[in-house]
Each structure stands twice: as structure tokens, then as C-alpha cells.
PDB file of C-alpha atoms in Angstrom:
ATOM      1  CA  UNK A   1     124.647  84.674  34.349  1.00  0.00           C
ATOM      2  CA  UNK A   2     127.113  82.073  33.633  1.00  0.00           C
ATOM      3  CA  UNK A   3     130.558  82.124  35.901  1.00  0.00           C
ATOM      4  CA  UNK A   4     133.969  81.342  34.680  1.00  0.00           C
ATOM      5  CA  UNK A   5     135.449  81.137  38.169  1.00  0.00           C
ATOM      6  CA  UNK A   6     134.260  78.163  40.395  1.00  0.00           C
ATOM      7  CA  UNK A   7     134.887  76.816  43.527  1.00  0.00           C
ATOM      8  CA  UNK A   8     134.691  73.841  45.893  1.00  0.00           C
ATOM      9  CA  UNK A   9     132.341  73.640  48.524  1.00  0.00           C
ATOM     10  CA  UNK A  10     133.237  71.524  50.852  1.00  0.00           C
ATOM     11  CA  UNK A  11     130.628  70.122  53.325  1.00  0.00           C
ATOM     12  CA  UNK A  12     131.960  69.056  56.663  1.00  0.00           C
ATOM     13  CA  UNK A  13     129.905  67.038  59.843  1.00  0.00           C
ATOM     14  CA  UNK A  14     128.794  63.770  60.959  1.00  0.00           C
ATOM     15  CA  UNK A  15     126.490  61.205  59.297  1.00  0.00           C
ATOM     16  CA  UNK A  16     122.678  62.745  59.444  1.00  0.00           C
ATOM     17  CA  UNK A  17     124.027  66.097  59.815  1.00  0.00           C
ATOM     18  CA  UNK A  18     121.959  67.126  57.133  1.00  0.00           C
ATOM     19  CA  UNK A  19     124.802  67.567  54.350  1.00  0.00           C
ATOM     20  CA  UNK A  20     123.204  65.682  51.597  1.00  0.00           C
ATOM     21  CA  UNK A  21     119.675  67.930  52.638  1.00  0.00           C
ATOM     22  CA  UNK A  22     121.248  71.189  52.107  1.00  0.00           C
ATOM     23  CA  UNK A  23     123.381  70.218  49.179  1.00  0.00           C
ATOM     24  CA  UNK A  24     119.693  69.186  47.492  1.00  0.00           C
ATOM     25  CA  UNK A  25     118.278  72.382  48.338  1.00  0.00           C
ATOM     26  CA  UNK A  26     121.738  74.584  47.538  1.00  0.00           C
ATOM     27  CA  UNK A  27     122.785  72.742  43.688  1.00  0.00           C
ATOM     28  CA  UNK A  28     119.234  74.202  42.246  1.00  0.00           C
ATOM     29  CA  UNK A  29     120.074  77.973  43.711  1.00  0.00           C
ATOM     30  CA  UNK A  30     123.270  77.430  41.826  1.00  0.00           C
ATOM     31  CA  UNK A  31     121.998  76.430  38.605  1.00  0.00           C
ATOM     32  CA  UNK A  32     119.649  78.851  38.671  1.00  0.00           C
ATOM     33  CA  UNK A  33     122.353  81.461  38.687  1.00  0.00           C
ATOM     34  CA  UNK A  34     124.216  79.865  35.838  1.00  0.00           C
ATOM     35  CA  UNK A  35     126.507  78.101  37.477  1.00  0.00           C
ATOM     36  CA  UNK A  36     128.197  74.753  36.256  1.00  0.00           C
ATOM     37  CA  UNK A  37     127.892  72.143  39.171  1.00  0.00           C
ATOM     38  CA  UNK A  38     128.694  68.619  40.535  1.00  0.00           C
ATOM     39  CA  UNK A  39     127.882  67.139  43.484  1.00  0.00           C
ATOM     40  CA  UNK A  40     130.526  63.958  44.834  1.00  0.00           C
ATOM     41  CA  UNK A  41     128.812  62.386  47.268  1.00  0.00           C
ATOM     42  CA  UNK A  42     130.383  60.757  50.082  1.00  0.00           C
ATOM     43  CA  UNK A  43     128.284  57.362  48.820  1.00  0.00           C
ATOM     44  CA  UNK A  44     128.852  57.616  45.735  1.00  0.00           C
ATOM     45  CA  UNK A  45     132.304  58.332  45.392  1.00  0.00           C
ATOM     46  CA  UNK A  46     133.332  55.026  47.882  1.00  0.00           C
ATOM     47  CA  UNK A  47     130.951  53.170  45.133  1.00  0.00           C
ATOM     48  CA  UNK A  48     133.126  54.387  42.313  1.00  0.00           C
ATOM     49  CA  UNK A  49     135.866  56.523  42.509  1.00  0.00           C
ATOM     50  CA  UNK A  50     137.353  54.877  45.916  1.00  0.00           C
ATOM     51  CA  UNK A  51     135.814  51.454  45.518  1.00  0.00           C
ATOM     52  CA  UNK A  52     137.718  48.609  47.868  1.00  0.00           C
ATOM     53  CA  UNK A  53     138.749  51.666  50.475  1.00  0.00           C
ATOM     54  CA  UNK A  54     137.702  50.615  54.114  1.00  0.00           C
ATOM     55  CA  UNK A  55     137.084  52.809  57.043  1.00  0.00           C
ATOM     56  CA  UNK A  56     140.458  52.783  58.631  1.00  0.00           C
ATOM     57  CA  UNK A  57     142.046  56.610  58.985  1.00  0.00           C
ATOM     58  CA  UNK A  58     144.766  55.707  56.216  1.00  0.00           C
ATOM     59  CA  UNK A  59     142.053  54.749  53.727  1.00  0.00           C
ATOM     60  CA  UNK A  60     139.477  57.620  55.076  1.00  0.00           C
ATOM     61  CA  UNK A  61     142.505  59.969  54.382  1.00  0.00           C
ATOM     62  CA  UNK A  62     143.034  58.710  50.978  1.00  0.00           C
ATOM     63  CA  UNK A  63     139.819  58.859  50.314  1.00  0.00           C
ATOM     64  CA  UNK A  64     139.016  62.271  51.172  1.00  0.00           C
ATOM     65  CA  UNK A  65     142.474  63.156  49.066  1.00  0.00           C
ATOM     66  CA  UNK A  66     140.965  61.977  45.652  1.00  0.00           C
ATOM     67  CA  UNK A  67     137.651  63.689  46.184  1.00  0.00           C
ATOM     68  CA  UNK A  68     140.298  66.907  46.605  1.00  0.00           C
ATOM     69  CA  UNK A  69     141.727  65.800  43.776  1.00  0.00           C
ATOM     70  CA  UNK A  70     138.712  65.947  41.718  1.00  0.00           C
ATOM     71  CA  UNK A  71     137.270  68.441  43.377  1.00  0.00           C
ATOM     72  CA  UNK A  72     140.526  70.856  42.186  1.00  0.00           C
ATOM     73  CA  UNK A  73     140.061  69.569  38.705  1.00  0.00           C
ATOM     74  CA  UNK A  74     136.751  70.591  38.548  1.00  0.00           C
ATOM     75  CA  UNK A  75     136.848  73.869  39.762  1.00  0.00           C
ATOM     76  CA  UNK A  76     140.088  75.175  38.090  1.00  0.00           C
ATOM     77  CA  UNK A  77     137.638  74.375  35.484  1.00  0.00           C
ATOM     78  CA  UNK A  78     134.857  77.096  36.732  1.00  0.00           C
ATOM     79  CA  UNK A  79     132.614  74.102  38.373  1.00  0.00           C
ATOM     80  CA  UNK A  80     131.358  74.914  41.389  1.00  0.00           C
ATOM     81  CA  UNK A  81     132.254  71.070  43.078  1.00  0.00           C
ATOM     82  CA  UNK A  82     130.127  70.365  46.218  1.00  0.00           C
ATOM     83  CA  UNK A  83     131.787  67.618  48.414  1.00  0.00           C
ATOM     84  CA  UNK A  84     129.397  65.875  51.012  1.00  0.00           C
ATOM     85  CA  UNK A  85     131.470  63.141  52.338  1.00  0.00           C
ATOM     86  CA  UNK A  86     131.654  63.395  56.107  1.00  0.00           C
ATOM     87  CA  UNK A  87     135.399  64.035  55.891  1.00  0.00           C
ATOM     88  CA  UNK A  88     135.929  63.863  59.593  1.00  0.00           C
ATOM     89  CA  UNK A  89     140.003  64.159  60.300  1.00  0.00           C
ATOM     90  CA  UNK A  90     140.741  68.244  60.319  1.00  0.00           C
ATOM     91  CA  UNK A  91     144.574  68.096  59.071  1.00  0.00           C
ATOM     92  CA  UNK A  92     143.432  66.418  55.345  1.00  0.00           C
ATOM     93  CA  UNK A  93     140.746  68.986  55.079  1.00  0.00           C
ATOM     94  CA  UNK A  94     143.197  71.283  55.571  1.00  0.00           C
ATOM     95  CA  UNK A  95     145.622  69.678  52.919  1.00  0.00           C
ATOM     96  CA  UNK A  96     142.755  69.896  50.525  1.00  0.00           C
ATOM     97  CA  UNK A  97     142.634  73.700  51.000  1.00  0.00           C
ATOM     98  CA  UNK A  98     145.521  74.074  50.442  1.00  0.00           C
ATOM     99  CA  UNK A  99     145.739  72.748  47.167  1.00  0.00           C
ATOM    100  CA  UNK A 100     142.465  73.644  45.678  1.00  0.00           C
ATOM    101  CA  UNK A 101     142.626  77.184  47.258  1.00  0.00           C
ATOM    102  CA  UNK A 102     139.043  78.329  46.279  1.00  0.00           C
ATOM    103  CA  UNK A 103     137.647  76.610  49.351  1.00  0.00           C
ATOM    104  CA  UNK A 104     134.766  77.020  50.973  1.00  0.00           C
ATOM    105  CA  UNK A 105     134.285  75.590  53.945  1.00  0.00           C
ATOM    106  CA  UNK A 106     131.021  74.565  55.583  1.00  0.00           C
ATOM    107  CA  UNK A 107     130.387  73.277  58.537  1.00  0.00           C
ATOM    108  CA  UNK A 108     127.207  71.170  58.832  1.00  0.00           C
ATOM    109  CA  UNK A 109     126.447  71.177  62.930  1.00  0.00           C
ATOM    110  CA  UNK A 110     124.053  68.924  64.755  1.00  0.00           C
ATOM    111  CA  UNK A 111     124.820  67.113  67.934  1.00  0.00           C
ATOM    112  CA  UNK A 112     125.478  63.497  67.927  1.00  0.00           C
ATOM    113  CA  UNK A 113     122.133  63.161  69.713  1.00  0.00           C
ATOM    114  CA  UNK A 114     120.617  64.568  67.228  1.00  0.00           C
ATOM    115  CA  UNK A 115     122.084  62.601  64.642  1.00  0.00           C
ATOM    116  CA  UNK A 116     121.576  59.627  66.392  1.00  0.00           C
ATOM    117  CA  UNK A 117     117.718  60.034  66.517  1.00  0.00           C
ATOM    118  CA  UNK A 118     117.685  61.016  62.736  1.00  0.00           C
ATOM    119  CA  UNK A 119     119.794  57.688  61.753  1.00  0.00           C
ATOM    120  CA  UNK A 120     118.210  57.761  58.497  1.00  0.00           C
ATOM    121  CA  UNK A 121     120.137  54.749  57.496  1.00  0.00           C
ATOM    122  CA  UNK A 122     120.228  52.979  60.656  1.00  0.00           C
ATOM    123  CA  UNK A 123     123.962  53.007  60.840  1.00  0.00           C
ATOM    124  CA  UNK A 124     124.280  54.499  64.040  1.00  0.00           C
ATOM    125  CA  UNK A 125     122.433  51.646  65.509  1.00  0.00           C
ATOM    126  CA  UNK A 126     125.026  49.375  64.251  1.00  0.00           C
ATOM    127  CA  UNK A 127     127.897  50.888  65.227  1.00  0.00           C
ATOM    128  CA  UNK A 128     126.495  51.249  69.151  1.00  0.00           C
ATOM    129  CA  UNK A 129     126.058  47.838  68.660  1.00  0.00           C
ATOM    130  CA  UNK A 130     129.447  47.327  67.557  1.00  0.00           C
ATOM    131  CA  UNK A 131     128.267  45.725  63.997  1.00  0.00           C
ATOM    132  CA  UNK A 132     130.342  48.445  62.656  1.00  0.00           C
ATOM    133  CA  UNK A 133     133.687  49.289  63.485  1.00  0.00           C
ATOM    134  CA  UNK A 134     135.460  52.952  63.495  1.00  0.00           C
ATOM    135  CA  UNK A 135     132.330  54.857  62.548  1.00  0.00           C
ATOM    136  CA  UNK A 136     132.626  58.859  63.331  1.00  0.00           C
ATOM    137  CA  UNK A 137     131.427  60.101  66.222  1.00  0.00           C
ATOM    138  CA  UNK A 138     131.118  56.771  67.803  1.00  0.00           C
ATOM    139  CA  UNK A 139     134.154  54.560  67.820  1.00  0.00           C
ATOM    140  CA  UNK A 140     136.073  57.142  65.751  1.00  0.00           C
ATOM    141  CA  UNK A 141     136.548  61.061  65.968  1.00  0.00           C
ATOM    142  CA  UNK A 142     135.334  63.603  64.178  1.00  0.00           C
ATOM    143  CA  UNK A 143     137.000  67.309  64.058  1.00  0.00           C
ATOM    144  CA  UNK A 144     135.108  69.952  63.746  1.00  0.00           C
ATOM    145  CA  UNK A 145     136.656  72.954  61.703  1.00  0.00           C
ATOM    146  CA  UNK A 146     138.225  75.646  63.340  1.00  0.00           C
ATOM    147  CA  UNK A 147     137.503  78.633  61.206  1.00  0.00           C
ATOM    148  CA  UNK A 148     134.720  77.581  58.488  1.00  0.00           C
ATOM    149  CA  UNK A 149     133.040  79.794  56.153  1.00  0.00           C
ATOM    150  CA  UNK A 150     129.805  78.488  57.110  1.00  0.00           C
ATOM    151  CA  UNK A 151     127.908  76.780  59.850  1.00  0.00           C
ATOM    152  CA  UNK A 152     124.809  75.655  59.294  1.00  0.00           C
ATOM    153  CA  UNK A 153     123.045  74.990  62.884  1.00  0.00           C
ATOM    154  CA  UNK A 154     120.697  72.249  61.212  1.00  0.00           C
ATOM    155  CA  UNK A 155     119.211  71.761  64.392  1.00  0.00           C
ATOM    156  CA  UNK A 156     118.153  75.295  64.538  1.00  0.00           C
ATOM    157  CA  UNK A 157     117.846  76.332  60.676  1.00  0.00           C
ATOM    158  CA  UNK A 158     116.326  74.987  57.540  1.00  0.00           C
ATOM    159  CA  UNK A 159     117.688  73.142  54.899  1.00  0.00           C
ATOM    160  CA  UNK A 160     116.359  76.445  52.682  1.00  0.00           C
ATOM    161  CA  UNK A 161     118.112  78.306  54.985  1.00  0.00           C
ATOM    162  CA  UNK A 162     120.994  76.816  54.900  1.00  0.00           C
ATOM    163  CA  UNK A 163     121.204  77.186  51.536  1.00  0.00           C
ATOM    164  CA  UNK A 164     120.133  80.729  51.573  1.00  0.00           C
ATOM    165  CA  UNK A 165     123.173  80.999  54.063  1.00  0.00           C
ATOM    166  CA  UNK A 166     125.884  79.242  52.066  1.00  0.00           C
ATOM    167  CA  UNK A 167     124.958  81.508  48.687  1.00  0.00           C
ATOM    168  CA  UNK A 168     124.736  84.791  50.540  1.00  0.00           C
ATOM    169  CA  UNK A 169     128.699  83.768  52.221  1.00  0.00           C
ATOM    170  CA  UNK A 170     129.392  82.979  47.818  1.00  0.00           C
ATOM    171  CA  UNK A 171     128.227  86.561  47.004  1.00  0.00           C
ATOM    172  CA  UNK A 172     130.707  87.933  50.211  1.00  0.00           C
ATOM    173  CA  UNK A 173     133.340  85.841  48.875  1.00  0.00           C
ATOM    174  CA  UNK A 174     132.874  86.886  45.028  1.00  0.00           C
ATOM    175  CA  UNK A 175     132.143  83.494  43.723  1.00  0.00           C
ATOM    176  CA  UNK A 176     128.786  84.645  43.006  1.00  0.00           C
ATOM    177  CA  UNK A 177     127.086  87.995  41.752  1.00  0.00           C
ATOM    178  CA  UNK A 178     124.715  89.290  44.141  1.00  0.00           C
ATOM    179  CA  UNK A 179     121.379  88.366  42.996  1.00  0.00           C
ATOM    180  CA  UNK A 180     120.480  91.453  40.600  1.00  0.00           C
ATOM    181  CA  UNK A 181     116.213  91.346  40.614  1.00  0.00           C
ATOM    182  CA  UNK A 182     113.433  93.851  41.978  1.00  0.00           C
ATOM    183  CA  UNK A 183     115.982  95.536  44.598  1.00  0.00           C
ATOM    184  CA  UNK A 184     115.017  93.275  47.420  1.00  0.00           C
ATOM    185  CA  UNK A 185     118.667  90.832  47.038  1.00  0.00           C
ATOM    186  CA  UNK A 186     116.549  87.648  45.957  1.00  0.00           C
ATOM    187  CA  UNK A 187     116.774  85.651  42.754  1.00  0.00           C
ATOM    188  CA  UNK A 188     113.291  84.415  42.017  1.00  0.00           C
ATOM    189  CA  UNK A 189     113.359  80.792  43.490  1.00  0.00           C
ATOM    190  CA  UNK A 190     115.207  81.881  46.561  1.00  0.00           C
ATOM    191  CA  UNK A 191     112.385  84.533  46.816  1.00  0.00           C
ATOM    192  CA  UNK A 192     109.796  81.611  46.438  1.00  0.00           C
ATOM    193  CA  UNK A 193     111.787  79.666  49.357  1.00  0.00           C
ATOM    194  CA  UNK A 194     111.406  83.132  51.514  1.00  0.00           C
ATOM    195  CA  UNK A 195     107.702  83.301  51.194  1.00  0.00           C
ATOM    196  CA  UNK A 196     107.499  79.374  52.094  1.00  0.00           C
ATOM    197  CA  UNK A 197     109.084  80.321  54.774  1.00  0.00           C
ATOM    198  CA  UNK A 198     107.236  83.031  56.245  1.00  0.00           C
ATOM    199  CA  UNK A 199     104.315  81.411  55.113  1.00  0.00           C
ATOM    200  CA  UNK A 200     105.313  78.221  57.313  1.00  0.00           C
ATOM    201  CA  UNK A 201     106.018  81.149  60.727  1.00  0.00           C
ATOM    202  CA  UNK A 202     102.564  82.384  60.009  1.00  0.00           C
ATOM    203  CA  UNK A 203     104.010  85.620  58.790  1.00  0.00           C
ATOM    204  CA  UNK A 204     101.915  85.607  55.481  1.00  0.00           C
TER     205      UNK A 204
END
């Protein structure tokens, strides 16, 4: 079923949080439902759309305002537009919000610990040893949301669930239809990630 009305979902938490995980797992649950999608990728978008930026708050901020600025485009334009940049200062998350107004807020939660130990790209090691300068969570702050419309515990959940958690808080919100199938509320692939993950508990 295709949807006319999108939305921005807008992923929130430090680097290894897992925000780049879920969004893998949740852009194929929203294609399956017909939904138009793009992802702007924290990476990505300082490679092209905020190329020369540094890491200072002014250019964070500025950064995180054009990926709202896209991000509004797109979805007046019925794209669901998934934003994965760590986007760590709470007051231009807030401005972003505010002007794309179908928000959706999700809060990707792990302890810095736990981040740490992940350090998939071995930043973390550079920035204790001071190689790199103002990184979040280290030598810079991050803010945690106040009122999100999802957190995703990824120390204690999935990435399948998370992304089972984010669509079920799209059908609440009406972005999505709830899935229509056999009666039992699952679309088939998000049935297929169910059974994986019983079968994983032992369950079947």
C-alpha cells in the first residue's frame, strides 16, 4: 500500500549506538509496506551535502540544520526521510521539529561503555587519546531527548526489534496502516523476523 503522507524519522544517540543497525533493518519493513524512503546518513551527508563542516558546535548545528532541511523537503513530499547522524545538541533537534512537524523522534540508547567497547570504527580510541578533538560523549556532550517517540534500549533489544518497535509507534501515530495479513498484526517479513526470533530464544 503506497502512502502519500511521510515523515522524518529522526535517529538520535552516540556513535555505536546502533543507529545505522536499526535503520538497515527498519528501511526494508518500510518498503515493504509501500513506502517511499531515504536514508541521510550522518557519513554521508558530511561527505556531500556538508562537505568542509568541522566538528565545532556552530558547524555541528549547521549541519544538523541542512539535514532538517532536506529532511522537510522530502517528507512534505510523502518520503519517509530517516536521519542517522548522531545529532547530539537537544535545542537544534528541537528546531528541526519544529519546522518539519511530522517528527518522529527516536532515541537510540546504549551507555558510553557500551559504545566504547563496540567502537566499530575505532574513533573512540582516538578521541581518549586526544587524536580527536570535541567528539560526543567524550570531550563534547551529548543530550539525550526529553520526550522521544521511541527508545530503543540496544543494549537490551535487537536491531529486529527495534525496528519492530519504531513501525508499531508509525501505525500509533498514523504514518503507517496497521499491517492488514492473517489477523495476527504482522506483515510477512516482520513475521519472518518474529519466528527468527523465537527461534534464536529456543521458543520454536
Amino acid at each position: 500500500m503506497a502512502h502519500e503522507r511521510g515523515c522524518t524519522i529522526w535517529f538520535t544517540g552516540l556513535s555505536g549506538a546502533g543507529k545505522s543497525t536499526i535503520t538497515e533493518q527498519l528501511v526494508p519493513l518500510l518498503k515493504e509496506r509501500g513506502c517511499k524512503v531515504e536514508v541521510l546518513d550522518g557519513d554521508v551527508v558530511r561527505t556531500n551535502l556538508s562537505k568542509g563542516l568541522g566538528f565545532s558546535k556552530e558547524d555541528r548545528d549547521t549541519n544538523i540544520r541542512r539535514i532538517g532541511f532536506v529532511c522537510n523537503l522530502l517528507t512534505r513530499n510523502g518520503v519517509f526521510a530517516v536521519s542517522a547522524a548522531i545529532s547530539p545538541y537537544k535545542a537544534i533537534r528541537n528546531e528541526n521539529r519544529a519546522l518539519i512537524k511530522d517528527f518522529v523522534e527516536v532515541y537510540v540508547k546504549a551507555s558510553l561503555e557500551t559504545c566504547i567497547q563496540r567502537d566499530v570504527k575505532g574513533l573512540y580510541k582516538k578521541a581518549l587519546a586526544g587524536e580527536i578533538k570535541e567528539f560526543t560523549g567524550v570531550s563534547d556532550p551529548y543530550e539525550p531527548p526529553d520526550n522521544p517517540e521511541v527508545i530503543c534500549e540496544t543494549e537490551m533489544e535487537s536491531p529486529q526489534e527495534s525496528a519492530l518497535k519504531i513501525m508499531r509507534r508509525l501505525e500509533e501515530l498514523g504514518y503507517l496502516v496497521p499491517a492488514s495479513n492473517n489477523g495476527d498484526g504482522y506483515s510477512g517479513q516482520e513475521e519472518e523476523v518474529v519466528k527468527q526470533r523465537l527461534t534464536d530464544l529456543g521458543y520454536l
